[in-house]
XYZ file of C-alpha atoms in Angstrom:
625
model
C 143.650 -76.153 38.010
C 147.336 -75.278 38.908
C 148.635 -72.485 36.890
C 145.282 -71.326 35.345
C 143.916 -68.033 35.107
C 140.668 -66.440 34.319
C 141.016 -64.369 30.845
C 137.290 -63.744 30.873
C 136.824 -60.444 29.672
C 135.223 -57.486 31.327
C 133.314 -55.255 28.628
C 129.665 -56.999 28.536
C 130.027 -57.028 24.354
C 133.054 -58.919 24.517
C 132.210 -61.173 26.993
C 128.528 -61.620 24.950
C 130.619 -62.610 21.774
C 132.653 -64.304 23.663
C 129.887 -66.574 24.940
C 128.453 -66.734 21.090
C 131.224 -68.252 19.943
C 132.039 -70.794 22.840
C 128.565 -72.109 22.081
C 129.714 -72.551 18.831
C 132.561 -73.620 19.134
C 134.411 -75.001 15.821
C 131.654 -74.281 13.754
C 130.952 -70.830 11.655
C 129.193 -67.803 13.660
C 128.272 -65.102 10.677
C 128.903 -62.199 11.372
C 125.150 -61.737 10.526
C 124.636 -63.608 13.949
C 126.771 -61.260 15.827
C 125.516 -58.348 15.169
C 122.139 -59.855 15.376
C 123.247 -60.816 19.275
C 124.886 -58.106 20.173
C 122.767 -55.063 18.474
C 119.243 -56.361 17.546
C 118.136 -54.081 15.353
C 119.769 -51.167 15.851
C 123.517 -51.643 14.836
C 125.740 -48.918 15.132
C 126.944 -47.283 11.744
C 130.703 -48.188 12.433
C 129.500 -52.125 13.214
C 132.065 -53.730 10.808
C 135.393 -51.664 12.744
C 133.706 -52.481 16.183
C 133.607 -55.806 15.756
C 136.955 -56.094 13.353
C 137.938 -54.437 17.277
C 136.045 -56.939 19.002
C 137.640 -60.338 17.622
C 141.144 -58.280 17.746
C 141.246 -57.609 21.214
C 139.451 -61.557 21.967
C 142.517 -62.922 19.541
C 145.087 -60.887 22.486
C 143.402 -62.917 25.533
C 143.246 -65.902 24.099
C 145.893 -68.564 23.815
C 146.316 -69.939 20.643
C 147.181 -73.023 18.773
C 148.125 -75.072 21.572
C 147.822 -78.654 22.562
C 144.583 -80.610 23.147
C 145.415 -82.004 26.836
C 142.736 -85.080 27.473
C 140.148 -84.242 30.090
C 140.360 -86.853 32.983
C 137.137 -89.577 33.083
C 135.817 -87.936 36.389
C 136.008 -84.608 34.661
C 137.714 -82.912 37.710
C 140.249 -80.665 35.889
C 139.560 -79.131 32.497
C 142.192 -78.853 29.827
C 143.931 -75.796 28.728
C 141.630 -74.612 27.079
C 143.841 -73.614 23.974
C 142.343 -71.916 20.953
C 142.168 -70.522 17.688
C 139.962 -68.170 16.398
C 139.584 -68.135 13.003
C 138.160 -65.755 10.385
C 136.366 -68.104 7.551
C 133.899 -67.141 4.826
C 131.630 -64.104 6.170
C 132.071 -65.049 9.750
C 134.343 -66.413 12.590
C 135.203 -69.862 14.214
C 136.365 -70.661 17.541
C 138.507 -73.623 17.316
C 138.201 -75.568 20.238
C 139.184 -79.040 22.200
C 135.568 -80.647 22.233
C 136.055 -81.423 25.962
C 137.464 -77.805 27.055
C 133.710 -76.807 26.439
C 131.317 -77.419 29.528
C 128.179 -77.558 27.372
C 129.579 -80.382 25.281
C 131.371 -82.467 28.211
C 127.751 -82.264 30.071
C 126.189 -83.300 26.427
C 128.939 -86.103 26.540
C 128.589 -87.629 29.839
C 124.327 -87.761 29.176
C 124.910 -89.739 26.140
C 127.197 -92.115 28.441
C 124.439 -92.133 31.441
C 121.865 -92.920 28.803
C 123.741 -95.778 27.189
C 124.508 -97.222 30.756
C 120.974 -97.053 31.328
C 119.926 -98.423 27.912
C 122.481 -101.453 29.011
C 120.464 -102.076 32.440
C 123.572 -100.561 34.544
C 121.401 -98.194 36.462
C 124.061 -97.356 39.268
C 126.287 -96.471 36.263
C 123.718 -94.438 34.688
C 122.381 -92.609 37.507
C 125.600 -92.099 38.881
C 127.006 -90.261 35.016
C 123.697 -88.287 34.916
C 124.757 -86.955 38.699
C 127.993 -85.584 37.249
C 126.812 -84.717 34.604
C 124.321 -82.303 36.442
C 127.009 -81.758 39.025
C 128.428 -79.654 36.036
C 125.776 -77.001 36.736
C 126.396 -73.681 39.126
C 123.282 -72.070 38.648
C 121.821 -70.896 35.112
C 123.560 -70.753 32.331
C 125.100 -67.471 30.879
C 123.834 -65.908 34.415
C 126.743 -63.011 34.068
C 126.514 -62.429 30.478
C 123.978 -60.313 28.415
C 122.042 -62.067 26.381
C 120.798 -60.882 23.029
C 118.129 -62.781 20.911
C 120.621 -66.117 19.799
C 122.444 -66.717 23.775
C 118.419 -66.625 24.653
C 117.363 -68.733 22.790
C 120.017 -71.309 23.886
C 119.420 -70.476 27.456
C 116.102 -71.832 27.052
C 117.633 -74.943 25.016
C 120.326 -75.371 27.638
C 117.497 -75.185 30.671
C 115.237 -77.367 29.384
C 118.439 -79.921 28.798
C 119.025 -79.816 32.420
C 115.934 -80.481 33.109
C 115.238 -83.234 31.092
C 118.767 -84.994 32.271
C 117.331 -84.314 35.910
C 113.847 -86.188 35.518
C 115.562 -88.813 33.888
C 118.238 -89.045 36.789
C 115.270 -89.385 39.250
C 113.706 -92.081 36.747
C 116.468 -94.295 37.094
C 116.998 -93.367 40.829
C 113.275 -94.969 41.450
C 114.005 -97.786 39.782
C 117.277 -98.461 42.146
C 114.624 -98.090 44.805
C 116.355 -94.961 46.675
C 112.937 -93.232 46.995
C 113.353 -92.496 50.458
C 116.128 -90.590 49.359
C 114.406 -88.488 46.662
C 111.175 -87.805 48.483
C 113.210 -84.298 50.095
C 114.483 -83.391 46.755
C 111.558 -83.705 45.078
C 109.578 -81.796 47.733
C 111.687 -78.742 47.141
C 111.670 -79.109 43.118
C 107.166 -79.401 43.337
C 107.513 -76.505 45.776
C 109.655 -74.170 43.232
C 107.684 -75.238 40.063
C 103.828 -76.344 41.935
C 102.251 -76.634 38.332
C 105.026 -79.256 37.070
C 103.124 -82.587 36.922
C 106.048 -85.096 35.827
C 107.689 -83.921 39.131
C 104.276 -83.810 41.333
C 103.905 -87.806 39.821
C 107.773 -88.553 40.645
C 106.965 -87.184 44.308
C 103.929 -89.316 44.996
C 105.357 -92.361 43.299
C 108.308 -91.828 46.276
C 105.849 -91.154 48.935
C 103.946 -94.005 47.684
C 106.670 -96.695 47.602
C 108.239 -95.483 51.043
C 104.984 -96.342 52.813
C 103.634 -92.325 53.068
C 100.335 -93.243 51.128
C 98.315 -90.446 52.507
C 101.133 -87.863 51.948
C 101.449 -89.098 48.402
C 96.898 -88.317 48.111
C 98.231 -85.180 49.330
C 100.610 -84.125 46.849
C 97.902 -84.971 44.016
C 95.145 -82.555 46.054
C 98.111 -79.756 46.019
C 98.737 -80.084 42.436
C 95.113 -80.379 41.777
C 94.422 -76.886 43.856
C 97.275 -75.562 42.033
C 96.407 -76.222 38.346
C 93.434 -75.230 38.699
C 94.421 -71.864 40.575
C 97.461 -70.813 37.953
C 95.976 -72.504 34.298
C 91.798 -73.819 35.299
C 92.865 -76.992 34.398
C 92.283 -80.636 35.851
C 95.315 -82.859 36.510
C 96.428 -84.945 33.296
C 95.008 -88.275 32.625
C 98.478 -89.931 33.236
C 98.309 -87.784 36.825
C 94.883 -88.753 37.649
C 95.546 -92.927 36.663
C 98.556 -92.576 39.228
C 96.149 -91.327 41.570
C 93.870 -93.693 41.071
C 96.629 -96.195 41.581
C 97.923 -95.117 44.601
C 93.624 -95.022 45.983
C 93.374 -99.029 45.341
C 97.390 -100.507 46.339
C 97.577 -101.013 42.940
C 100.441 -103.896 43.037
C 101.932 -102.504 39.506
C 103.241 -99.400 41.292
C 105.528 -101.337 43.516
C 109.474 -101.463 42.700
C 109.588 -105.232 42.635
C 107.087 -105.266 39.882
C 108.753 -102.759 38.091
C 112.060 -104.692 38.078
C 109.962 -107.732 37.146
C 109.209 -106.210 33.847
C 112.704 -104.463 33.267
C 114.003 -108.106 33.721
C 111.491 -109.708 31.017
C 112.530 -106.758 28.874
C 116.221 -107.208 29.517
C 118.050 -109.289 26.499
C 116.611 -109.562 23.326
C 115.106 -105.519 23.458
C 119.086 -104.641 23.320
C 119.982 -107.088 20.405
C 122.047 -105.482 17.953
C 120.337 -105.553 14.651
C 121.933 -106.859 10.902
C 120.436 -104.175 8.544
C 122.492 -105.538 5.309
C 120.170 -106.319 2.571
C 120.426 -109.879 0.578
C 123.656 -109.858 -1.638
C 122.537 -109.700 -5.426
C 123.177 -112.565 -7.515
C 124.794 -112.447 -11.158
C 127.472 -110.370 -9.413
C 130.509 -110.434 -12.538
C 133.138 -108.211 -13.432
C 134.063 -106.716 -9.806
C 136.484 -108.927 -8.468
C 139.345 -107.059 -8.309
C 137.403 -103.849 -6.827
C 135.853 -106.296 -4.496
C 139.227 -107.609 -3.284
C 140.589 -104.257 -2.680
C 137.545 -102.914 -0.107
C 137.032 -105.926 1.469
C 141.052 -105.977 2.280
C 140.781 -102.257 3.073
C 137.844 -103.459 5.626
C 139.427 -106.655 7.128
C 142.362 -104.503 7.660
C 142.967 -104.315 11.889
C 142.356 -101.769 14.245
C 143.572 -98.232 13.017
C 144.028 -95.244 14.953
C 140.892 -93.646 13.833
C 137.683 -95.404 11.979
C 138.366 -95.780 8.096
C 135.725 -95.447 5.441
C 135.314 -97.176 1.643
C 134.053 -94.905 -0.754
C 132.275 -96.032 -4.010
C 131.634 -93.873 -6.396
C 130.284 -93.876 -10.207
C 128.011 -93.091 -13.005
C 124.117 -94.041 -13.139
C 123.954 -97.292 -13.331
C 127.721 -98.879 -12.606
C 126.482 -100.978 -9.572
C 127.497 -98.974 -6.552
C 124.950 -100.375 -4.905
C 125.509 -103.820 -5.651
C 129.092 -103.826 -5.282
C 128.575 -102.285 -0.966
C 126.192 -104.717 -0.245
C 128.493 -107.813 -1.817
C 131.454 -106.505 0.026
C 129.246 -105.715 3.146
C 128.092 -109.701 3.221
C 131.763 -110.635 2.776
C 133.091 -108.950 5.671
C 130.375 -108.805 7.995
C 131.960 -111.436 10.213
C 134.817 -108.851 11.110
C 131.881 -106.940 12.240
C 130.125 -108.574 15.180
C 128.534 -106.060 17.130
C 126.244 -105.161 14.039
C 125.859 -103.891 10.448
C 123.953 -100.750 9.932
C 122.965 -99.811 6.827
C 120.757 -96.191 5.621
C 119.864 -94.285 2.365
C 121.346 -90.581 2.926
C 119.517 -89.148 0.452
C 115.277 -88.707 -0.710
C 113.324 -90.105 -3.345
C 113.994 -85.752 -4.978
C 117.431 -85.241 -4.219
C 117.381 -84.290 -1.219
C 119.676 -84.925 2.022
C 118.421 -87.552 4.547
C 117.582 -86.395 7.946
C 120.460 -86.896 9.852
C 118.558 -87.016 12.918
C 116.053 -89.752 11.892
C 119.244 -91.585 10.326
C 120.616 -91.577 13.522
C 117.603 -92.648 15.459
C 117.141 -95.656 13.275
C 120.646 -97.116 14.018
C 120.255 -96.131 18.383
C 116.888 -98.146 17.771
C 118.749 -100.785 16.013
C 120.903 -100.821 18.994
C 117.919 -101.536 21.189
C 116.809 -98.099 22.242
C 113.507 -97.922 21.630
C 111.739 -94.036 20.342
C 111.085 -92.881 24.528
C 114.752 -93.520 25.094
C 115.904 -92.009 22.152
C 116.963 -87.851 22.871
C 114.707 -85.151 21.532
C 117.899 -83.090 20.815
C 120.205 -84.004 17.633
C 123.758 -83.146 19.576
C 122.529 -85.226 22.032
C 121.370 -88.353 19.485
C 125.095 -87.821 17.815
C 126.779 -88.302 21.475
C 124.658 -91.534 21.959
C 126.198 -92.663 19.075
C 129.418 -92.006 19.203
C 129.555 -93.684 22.855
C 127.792 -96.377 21.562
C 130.258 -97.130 18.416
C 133.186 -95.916 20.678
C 134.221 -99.629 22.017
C 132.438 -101.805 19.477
C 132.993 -103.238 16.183
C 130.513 -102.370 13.811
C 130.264 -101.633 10.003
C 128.119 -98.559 8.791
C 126.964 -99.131 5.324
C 125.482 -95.932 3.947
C 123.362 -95.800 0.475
C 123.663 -92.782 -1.997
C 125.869 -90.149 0.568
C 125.478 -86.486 -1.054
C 128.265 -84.784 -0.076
C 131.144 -85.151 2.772
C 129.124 -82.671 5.502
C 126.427 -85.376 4.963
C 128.825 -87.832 6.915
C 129.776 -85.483 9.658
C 127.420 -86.620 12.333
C 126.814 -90.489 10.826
C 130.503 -91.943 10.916
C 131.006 -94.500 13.943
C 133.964 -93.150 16.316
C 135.602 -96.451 17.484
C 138.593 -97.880 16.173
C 136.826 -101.234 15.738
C 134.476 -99.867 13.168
C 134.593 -99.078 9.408
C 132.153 -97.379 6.843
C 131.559 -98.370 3.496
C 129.527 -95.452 1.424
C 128.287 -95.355 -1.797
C 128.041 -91.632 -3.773
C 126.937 -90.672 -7.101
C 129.505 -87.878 -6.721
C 133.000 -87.688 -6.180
C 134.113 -86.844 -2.362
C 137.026 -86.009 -0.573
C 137.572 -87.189 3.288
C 139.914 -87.708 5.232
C 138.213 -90.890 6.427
C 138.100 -92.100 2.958
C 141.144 -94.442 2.921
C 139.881 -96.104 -0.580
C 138.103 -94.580 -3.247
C 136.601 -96.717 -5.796
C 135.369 -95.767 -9.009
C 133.291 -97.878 -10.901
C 133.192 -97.520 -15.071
C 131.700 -99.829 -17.423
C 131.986 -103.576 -17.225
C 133.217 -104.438 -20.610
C 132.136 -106.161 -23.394
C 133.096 -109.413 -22.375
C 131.814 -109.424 -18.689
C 128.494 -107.446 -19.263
C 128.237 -110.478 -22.176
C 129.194 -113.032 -19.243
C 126.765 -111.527 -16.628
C 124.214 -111.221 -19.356
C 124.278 -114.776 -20.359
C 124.512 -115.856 -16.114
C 120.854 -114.273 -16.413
C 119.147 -115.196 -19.260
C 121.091 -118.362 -19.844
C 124.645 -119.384 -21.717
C 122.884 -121.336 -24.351
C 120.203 -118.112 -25.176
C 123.308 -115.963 -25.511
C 125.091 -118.322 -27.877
C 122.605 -118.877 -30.064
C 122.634 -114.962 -30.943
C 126.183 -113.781 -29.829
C 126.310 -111.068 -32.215
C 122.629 -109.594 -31.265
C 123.966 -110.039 -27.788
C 127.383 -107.996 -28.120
C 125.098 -105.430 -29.844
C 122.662 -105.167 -26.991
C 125.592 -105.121 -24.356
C 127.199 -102.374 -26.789
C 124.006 -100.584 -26.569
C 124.014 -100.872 -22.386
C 127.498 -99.330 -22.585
C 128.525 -102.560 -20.423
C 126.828 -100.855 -17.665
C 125.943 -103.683 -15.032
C 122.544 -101.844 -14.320
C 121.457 -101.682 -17.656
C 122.687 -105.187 -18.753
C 120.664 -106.333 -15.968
C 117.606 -104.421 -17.222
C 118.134 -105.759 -20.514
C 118.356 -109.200 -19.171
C 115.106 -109.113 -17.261
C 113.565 -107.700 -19.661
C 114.410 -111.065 -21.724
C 113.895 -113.067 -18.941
C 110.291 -111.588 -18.692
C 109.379 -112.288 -22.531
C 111.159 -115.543 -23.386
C 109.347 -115.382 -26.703
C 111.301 -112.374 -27.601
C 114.746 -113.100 -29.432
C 117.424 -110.861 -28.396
C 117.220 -109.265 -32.166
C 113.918 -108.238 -31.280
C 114.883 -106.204 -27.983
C 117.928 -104.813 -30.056
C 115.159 -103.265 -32.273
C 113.066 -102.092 -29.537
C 116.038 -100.460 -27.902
C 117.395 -98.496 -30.971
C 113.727 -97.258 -31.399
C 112.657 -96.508 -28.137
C 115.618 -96.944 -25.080
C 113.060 -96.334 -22.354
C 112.002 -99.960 -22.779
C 115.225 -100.552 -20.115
C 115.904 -97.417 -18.805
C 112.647 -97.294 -17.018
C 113.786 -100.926 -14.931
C 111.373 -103.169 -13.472
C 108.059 -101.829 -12.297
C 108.430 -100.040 -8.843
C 112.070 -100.275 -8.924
C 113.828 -97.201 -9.380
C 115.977 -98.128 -12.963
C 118.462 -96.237 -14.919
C 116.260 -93.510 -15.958
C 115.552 -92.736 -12.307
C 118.835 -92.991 -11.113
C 119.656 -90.190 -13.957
C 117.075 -87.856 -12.702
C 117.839 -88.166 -9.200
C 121.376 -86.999 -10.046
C 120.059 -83.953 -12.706
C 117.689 -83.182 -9.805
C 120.936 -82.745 -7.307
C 122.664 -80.194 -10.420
C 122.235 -76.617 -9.819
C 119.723 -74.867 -12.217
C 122.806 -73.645 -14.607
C 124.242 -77.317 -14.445
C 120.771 -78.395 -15.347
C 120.705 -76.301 -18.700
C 124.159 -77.575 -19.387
C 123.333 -80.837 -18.954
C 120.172 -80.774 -21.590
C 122.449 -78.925 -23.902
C 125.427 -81.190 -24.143
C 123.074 -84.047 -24.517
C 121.866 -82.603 -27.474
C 124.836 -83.282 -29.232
C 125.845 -86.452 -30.288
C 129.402 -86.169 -30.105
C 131.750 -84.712 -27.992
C 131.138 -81.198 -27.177
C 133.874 -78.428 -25.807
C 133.752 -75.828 -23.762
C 133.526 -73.630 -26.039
C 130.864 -74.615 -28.140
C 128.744 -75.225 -24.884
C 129.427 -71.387 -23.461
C 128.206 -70.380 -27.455
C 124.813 -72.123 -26.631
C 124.555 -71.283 -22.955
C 125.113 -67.299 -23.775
C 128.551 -67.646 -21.123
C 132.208 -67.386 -20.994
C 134.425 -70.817 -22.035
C 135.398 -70.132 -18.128
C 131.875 -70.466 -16.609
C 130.894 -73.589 -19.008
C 133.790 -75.304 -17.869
C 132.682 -74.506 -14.567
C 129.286 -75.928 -15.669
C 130.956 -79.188 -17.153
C 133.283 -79.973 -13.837
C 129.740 -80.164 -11.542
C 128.436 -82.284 -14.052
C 131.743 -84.729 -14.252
C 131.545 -84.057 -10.774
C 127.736 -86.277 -10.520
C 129.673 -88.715 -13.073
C 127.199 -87.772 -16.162
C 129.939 -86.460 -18.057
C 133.786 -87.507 -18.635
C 135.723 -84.409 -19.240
C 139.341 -84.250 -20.916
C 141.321 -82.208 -22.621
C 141.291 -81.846 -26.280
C 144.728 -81.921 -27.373
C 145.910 -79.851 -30.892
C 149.291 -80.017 -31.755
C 150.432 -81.367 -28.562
C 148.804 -78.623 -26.508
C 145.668 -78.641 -24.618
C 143.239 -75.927 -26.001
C 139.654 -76.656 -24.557
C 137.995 -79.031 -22.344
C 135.336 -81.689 -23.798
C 132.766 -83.544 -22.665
C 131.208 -86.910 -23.514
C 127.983 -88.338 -22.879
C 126.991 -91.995 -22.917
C 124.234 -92.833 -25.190
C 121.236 -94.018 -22.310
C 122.321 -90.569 -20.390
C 121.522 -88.690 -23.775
C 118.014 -90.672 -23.754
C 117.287 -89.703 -20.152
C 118.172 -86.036 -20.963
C 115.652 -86.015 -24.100
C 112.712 -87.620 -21.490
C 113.968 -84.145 -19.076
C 113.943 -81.626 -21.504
C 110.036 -82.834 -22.807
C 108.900 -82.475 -19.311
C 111.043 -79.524 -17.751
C 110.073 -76.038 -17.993
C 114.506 -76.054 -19.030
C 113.759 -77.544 -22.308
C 117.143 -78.420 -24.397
C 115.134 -75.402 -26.707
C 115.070 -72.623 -24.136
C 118.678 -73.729 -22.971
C 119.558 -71.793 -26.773
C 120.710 -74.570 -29.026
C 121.530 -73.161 -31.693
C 120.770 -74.601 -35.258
C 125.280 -74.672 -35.885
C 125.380 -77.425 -33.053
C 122.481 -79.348 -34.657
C 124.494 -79.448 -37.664
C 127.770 -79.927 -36.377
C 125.668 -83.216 -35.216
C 124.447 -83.873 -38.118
C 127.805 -83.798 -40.043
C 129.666 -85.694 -37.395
């Protein structure tokens, strides 16, 4: 490129952490890592001023903070390839434009090929997968030292290429150019005689260009040869080609193979609508409702937008994503994906099986789909790059959880729901749910069981919403619960609950219920939160800071510490307690059913509310209150 200039450096450390980084690019190398790569196990004593030397004199060649100039489509010029290089936590970062970075562009223009391929436009495809291994001048890192990490991504990095290379000849057989390939894949069997996909690919060739005895004599070669180098037979798959090839089998010619592709063609690449049904009884939302479905009919923004709901156990999050979902879905026509981003225990969703769900949803099927995870994420961004699709996603954890799931056009949106509080800058709404109220947890109540029921008992009713804290989840419990028993007056299960809550919190059988939804969120807490948690819940009022830190054996400092993670999973509210106009310690309240669910935890956890230390002065305080 005009004007550039190679700032590669000399020493072989540098240009080794160098190379670290660049791989990394815009993510966090430890300095663990480093020294890892560049010493083994034998660092020297001074390691910490070497490398503080190391990044100092990188941070002199390269040029920082400059613009990100757009690669051009047939990736002939690079862009300046302007940096910084950041120190963050116990490491460094290599800020980057994606595109300056040859590993990525080549990871880019796969995804493309395989997405042209995926849409039946093979000359696309095979032409993309020939730049894309155009990008290659021999093997990677070949004039840097490698330590144990840049090895270990050699090897990743080779066996990319050559898994982008048999797939380039895959799609160059089906555009019937095997008279071309039959010399390339004679030198590629020659360097590697034991490979068998290529020794297959190079009779197929021979086979199909009329060269049926030279294709018998590739299999003998690779026959003598496996059994020379490993005394093993060919593979099944080898040996059935053979076969093939022996009787004219007609399902080896290219017209046949088209045949198929063409029957395959259509409904295999149908978008998929992954929404599930809209609940009924749905009360008491309208106005949230009306503000994400605006936010999500709103036109084409510069970047993809995303909805977040967020709220305590049992406020409808759920509900609310899937109503909006149904109500916008026509703005949506390329497709409505929908996942659960976290496990049954707490747990994060595997991004990469997230990911392949929605490429097979988009017609891939599981032999098209990339082993590699950088590789599944550029499929999908190419994919949602030019089409209009909305990404529903159940129960996100935190915001790195989104990283590699948001869709990348400007056509698509993202509606997530979170039983903690996140901060995006994708998130152009945040919603957060509370309690109905009395009167619309009484209306959805009575939609359920039935207006006249309701009026016939309106007091026991208001009582038993009172007692659901106008939660939608648990006035729906409550309802079914009614629904199932229609002997049972609404008194009655207003008894049951003030002597035994479970009978709702638990839900239907094999749902997953208020209780559950509780747990799953206690289960996300660290192990202090945890104690905190069964403490404050075993006081029936509000309980400060202080008096928590007293029972936990901490500072006021670290319990209000404790008490922000737990507002943080909504199973708290926190304020301020105000005397004499001045705020003097935070508090925390606790809804009644999250009290119950606490009680059920501390009988079954080793963390009992007794070995968190409450003492006998907050049982009275309790008791007094």
């Amino acid at each position: 490129m005009s004007g550039a200039s190679d700032i590669t450096p000399s020493p072989p450390k540098l240009r080794q952490l160098l190379a670290l980084l660049t791989l990394n690019a815009n993510n966090i190398v430890t300095i663990d890592q480093i020294v890892e790569e560049l010493w083994e196990e034998t660092p020297p004593k001074s390691v910490k001023t070497t490398l503080h030397t190391y990044i100092y004199q990188l941070r002199k060649l390269l040029p920082i903070d400059g613009a990100d100039t757009a690669l051009p489509a047939d990736g002939t010029a690079w862009p300046t390839m302007t940096s910084t290089l950041a120190t963050i936590a116990n490491g460094y970062a290599l800020r980057l434009p994606r595109r300056a970075v040859d590993v990525h562009h080549f990871a880019t223009l796969v995804s493309k090929a395989q997405a042209l391929e995926a849409a039946a436009d093979l000359e696309g495809a095979a032409a993309t997968f020939r730049s894309a291994l155009g990008m290659w001048r021999g093997r990677s890192l070949s004039d840097v030292r490698c330590g144990p990490l840049l090895q270990a991504e050699c090897v990743r990095l080779q066996e990319n290429y050559r898994s982008v290379l048999e797939r380039r000849i895959d799609v160059e057989l089906r555009l019937g150019l095997h008279n071309e390939l039959i010399g390339e894949l004679s030198s590629l069997v020659t360097a590697d005689p034991i490979h068998e996909n290529l020794q297959g690919k190079l009779m197929l060739a021979c086979y199909r260009a009329g060269r049926r005895s030279t294709a018998l004599q590739v299999y003998q070669r690779a026959r003598v040869n496996l059994d020379r180098e490993l005394g093993l037979e060919p593979s099944m798959e080898l040996q059935a080609l053979h076969r093939a090839i022996l009787s004219g089998d007609q399902s080896l010619n290219l017209d046949a193979e088209r045949s198929v592709g063409q029957e395959m063609k259509g409904p295999r690449f149908d978008l998929s609508r992954q929404l599930p049904p809209a609940r009924p009884h749905f009360h008491g939302r309208e106005a949230e409702t009306a503000a994400i479905t605006e936010a999500l009919r709103a036109g084409k923004s510069a970047v993809p937008h995303a909805v977040a709901i967020t709220g305590p156990p049992g406020s409808g999050k759920s509900v609310l994503a899937v109503q909006a979902a149904h109500q916008v879905r026509d703005r949506y026509p390329d497709g409505q994906l929908y996942a659960t981003m976290s496990t049954a225990d707490g747990r994060s969703a595997d991004p990469n099986a997230v990911l392949g769900g929605f490429l097979n949803a988009f017609g891939l099927s599981e032999d098209q789909l990339p082993r590699m995870f950088d590789e599944r994420v550029q499929m999908y961004r190419s994919w949602t790059t030019d089409r209009r699709v909305l990404v529903v996603l159940e129960d996100v954890p935190s915001t790195t959880a989104l990283e590699h799931v948001l869709p990348t056009g400007s056509g698509c949106a993202t509606l997530l729901t979170s039983r903690r509080r996140l901060a995006s800058p994708s998130i152009v709404l945040p919603v957060l749910l509370g309690p109905l109220g009395p009167a619309h947890g009484l209306r959805m109540l009575g939609s359920i069981v039935g207006a006249e029921r309701i009026g016939e008992e309106r007091e026991a009713a208001e009582e038993l919403v009172r007692l659901c804290e106008s939660l939608p989840g648990l006035v729906r419990a409550a309802a079914d619960r009614l629904g199932k028993n229609p002997h049972w007056t609404v008194e009655y299960l207003v008894e049951r609950m003030r002597a035994d809550p479970s009978v709702i919190l638990r839900g239907q059988e094999g749902g997953t219920g208020y209780q559950a939804s509780v747990e799953h969120s206690y289960r996300s807490l660290s192990e202090r939160a945890q104690r905190a948690f069964l403490a404050a819940a075993a006081c029936d009022r509000p309980t400060s800071a202080g008096e928590l830190g007293a029972v936990l054996g901490c500072s006021r400092e670290a319990a209000e510490e404790l008490l922000e993670e737990l507002a943080d999973f909504q199973l708290v509210t926190v304020e301020h307690a105000v005397d004499r106009g001045i705020h003097r310690d935070l508090e925390c309240r606790m809804t009644g059913p999250a009290r119950s669910v606490a009680a059920t935890l501390a009988e079954h956890s080793v963390t009992s509310i007794k070995d968190c230390g409450v003492r006998p002065v907050l049982r009275s305080a309790t008791q007094s209150a």
